[in-house]
Amino acid sequence: MVAVARPSLEMRAMRREDLSRVSELESASYDFPWSMGIFGDCLKAGHPSWVLCLEGRVIGYGILSVGAAEAHVLNVCIAPDQREQGFGRHLMKRLLDIARWNGAERVFLEVRPSNPNAQALYLSLGFHEIGRRPRYYPAHEGREDAIVMALEFRLP
């Protein structure tokens, strides 16, 4: 039997030196990306901000806001060339663990109606639609609504 090397996957707290790579992934993934300054502000504000590294290279990130027994997924992204390999699921599961460890009883997020892959991932993790935010996201033709989703953690 031949041993197959498994890639090294690590999730760790985002650091200032990660901001240029995070900003690069953001720009490669979204038509209306956050600026590097917004990511820096999230770190300054103390929002739980995490990166997912494959073989030591940042391939994804997630940022939460946590307070009053609730968490909000502010931003989550996987590098375009690393999608559809389970990394988004891995990242989201860890973000949910972090939310729970920080005392959240429920987690909220917004997703574009034009992003069915993300919607499917969130539904498979137990999120459900609770509403819409009209004209929430910038779009090339005006603005796009946001689907608001929530996940309630079950008490033991």
GROMACS .gro file of C-alpha atoms in nm:
model
  156
    1MET     CA    1   0.000   0.000   0.000
    2VAL     CA    2   0.130   0.345  -0.098
    3ALA     CA    3   0.092   0.630   0.148
    4VAL     CA    4  -0.072   0.937  -0.002
    5ALA     CA    5   0.044   1.272   0.133
    6ARG     CA    6  -0.244   1.485   0.255
    7PRO     CA    7  -0.215   1.858   0.203
    8SER     CA    8  -0.153   2.060   0.516
    9LEU     CA    9  -0.464   2.265   0.600
   10GLU     CA   10  -0.456   2.517   0.884
   11MET     CA   11  -0.696   2.780   1.013
   12ARG     CA   12  -0.546   3.061   1.218
   13ALA     CA   13  -0.618   3.415   1.329
   14MET     CA   14  -0.574   3.675   1.056
   15ARG     CA   15  -0.269   3.897   1.100
   16ARG     CA   16  -0.182   4.238   0.956
   17GLU     CA   17   0.072   4.075   0.725
   18ASP     CA   18  -0.215   3.871   0.572
   19LEU     CA   19  -0.405   4.179   0.457
   20SER     CA   20  -0.246   4.211   0.112
   21ARG     CA   21  -0.319   3.842   0.030
   22VAL     CA   22  -0.673   3.869   0.172
   23SER     CA   23  -0.731   4.183  -0.033
   24GLU     CA   24  -0.595   4.004  -0.343
   25LEU     CA   25  -0.841   3.714  -0.292
   26GLU     CA   26  -1.126   3.959  -0.231
   27SER     CA   27  -1.054   4.146  -0.555
   28ALA     CA   28  -1.026   3.820  -0.752
   29SER     CA   29  -1.360   3.700  -0.614
   30TYR     CA   30  -1.595   3.996  -0.608
   31ASP     CA   31  -1.692   4.269  -0.853
   32PHE     CA   32  -1.735   4.510  -0.562
   33PRO     CA   33  -1.458   4.411  -0.319
   34TRP     CA   34  -1.388   4.535   0.030
   35SER     CA   35  -1.079   4.756   0.050
   36MET     CA   36  -0.769   4.652   0.242
   37GLY     CA   37  -0.861   4.931   0.486
   38ILE     CA   38  -1.192   4.764   0.570
   39PHE     CA   39  -1.010   4.440   0.653
   40GLY     CA   40  -0.767   4.636   0.868
   41ASP     CA   41  -1.058   4.805   1.046
   42CYS     CA   42  -1.207   4.462   1.123
   43LEU     CA   43  -0.880   4.359   1.287
   44LYS     CA   44  -0.862   4.686   1.482
   45ALA     CA   45  -1.222   4.642   1.599
   46GLY     CA   46  -1.140   4.296   1.731
   47HIS     CA   47  -1.380   4.107   1.503
   48PRO     CA   48  -1.289   3.738   1.494
   49SER     CA   49  -1.097   3.731   1.164
   50TRP     CA   50  -0.950   3.404   1.039
   51VAL     CA   51  -0.756   3.275   0.741
   52LEU     CA   52  -0.752   2.926   0.592
   53CYS     CA   53  -0.407   2.818   0.474
   54LEU     CA   54  -0.320   2.531   0.241
   55GLU     CA   55   0.046   2.431   0.255
   56GLY     CA   56   0.114   2.762   0.433
   57ARG     CA   57  -0.056   2.984   0.171
   58VAL     CA   58  -0.374   3.178   0.251
   59ILE     CA   59  -0.654   3.039   0.032
   60GLY     CA   60  -0.953   3.177   0.220
   61TYR     CA   61  -1.075   3.394   0.503
   62GLY     CA   62  -1.375   3.462   0.719
   63ILE     CA   63  -1.474   3.751   0.944
   64LEU     CA   64  -1.739   3.748   1.215
   65SER     CA   65  -1.902   4.005   1.434
   66VAL     CA   66  -2.009   3.862   1.770
   67GLY     CA   67  -2.216   4.016   2.048
   68ALA     CA   68  -2.535   3.979   2.250
   69ALA     CA   69  -2.543   3.601   2.191
   70GLU     CA   70  -2.545   3.653   1.813
   71ALA     CA   71  -2.284   3.631   1.541
   72HIS     CA   72  -2.288   3.774   1.192
   73VAL     CA   73  -2.073   3.640   0.910
   74LEU     CA   74  -1.943   3.966   0.763
   75ASN     CA   75  -1.728   3.823   0.486
   76VAL     CA   76  -1.617   3.479   0.375
   77CYS     CA   77  -1.418   3.380   0.068
   78ILE     CA   78  -1.219   3.096  -0.089
   79ALA     CA   79  -0.964   3.157  -0.365
   80PRO     CA   80  -1.125   3.104  -0.707
   81ASP     CA   81  -0.880   2.827  -0.800
   82GLN     CA   82  -0.949   2.639  -0.474
   83ARG     CA   83  -1.329   2.626  -0.491
   84GLU     CA   84  -1.542   2.309  -0.511
   85GLN     CA   85  -1.294   2.110  -0.300
   86GLY     CA   86  -1.469   2.141   0.036
   87PHE     CA   87  -1.259   2.431   0.164
   88GLY     CA   88  -1.561   2.664   0.189
   89ARG     CA   89  -1.747   2.407   0.399
   90HIS     CA   90  -1.440   2.357   0.619
   91LEU     CA   91  -1.401   2.733   0.667
   92MET     CA   92  -1.770   2.786   0.745
   93LYS     CA   93  -1.776   2.499   0.997
   94ARG     CA   94  -1.479   2.651   1.179
   95LEU     CA   95  -1.643   2.997   1.175
   96LEU     CA   96  -1.955   2.844   1.328
   97ASP     CA   97  -1.740   2.680   1.598
   98ILE     CA   98  -1.576   3.017   1.668
   99ALA     CA   99  -1.918   3.185   1.690
  100ARG     CA  100  -2.034   2.920   1.935
  101TRP     CA  101  -1.714   2.951   2.143
  102ASN     CA  102  -1.779   3.325   2.162
  103GLY     CA  103  -2.125   3.268   2.310
  104ALA     CA  104  -2.342   3.302   1.998
  105GLU     CA  105  -2.675   3.120   2.003
  106ARG     CA  106  -2.755   3.214   1.644
  107VAL     CA  107  -2.562   3.321   1.337
  108PHE     CA  108  -2.678   3.551   1.057
  109LEU     CA  109  -2.544   3.621   0.711
  110GLU     CA  110  -2.642   3.782   0.383
  111VAL     CA  111  -2.593   3.625   0.043
  112ARG     CA  112  -2.662   3.744  -0.309
  113PRO     CA  113  -2.951   3.575  -0.493
  114SER     CA  114  -2.706   3.552  -0.785
  115ASN     CA  115  -2.476   3.324  -0.581
  116PRO     CA  116  -2.653   2.985  -0.581
  117ASN     CA  117  -2.338   2.792  -0.481
  118ALA     CA  118  -2.302   2.990  -0.158
  119GLN     CA  119  -2.675   2.958  -0.089
  120ALA     CA  120  -2.653   2.579  -0.130
  121LEU     CA  121  -2.356   2.562   0.108
  122TYR     CA  122  -2.534   2.768   0.373
  123LEU     CA  123  -2.854   2.562   0.342
  124SER     CA  124  -2.654   2.240   0.378
  125LEU     CA  125  -2.502   2.376   0.700
  126GLY     CA  126  -2.847   2.439   0.850
  127PHE     CA  127  -2.907   2.804   0.763
  128HIS     CA  128  -3.252   2.906   0.644
  129GLU     CA  129  -3.384   3.218   0.478
  130ILE     CA  130  -3.547   3.462   0.719
  131GLY     CA  131  -3.591   3.765   0.495
  132ARG     CA  132  -3.455   3.996   0.229
  133ARG     CA  133  -3.271   4.326   0.236
  134PRO     CA  134  -3.382   4.523  -0.070
  135ARG     CA  135  -3.106   4.681  -0.279
  136TYR     CA  136  -2.838   4.572  -0.029
  137TYR     CA  137  -2.549   4.492  -0.264
  138PRO     CA  138  -2.399   4.708  -0.537
  139ALA     CA  139  -2.446   4.554  -0.882
  140HIS     CA  140  -2.349   4.643  -1.237
  141GLU     CA  141  -2.713   4.725  -1.314
  142GLY     CA  142  -2.810   4.921  -1.001
  143ARG     CA  143  -2.835   4.721  -0.678
  144GLU     CA  144  -2.912   4.360  -0.581
  145ASP     CA  145  -3.119   4.237  -0.288
  146ALA     CA  146  -2.963   4.025  -0.014
  147ILE     CA  147  -3.109   3.702   0.115
  148VAL     CA  148  -3.082   3.708   0.494
  149MET     CA  149  -3.015   3.366   0.643
  150ALA     CA  150  -2.994   3.245   1.003
  151LEU     CA  151  -2.876   2.939   1.190
  152GLU     CA  152  -2.988   2.862   1.542
  153PHE     CA  153  -2.754   2.651   1.752
  154ARG     CA  154  -2.934   2.369   1.928
  155LEU     CA  155  -2.885   2.364   2.302
  156PRO     CA  156  -2.732   2.040   2.436
   0.00000   0.00000   0.00000
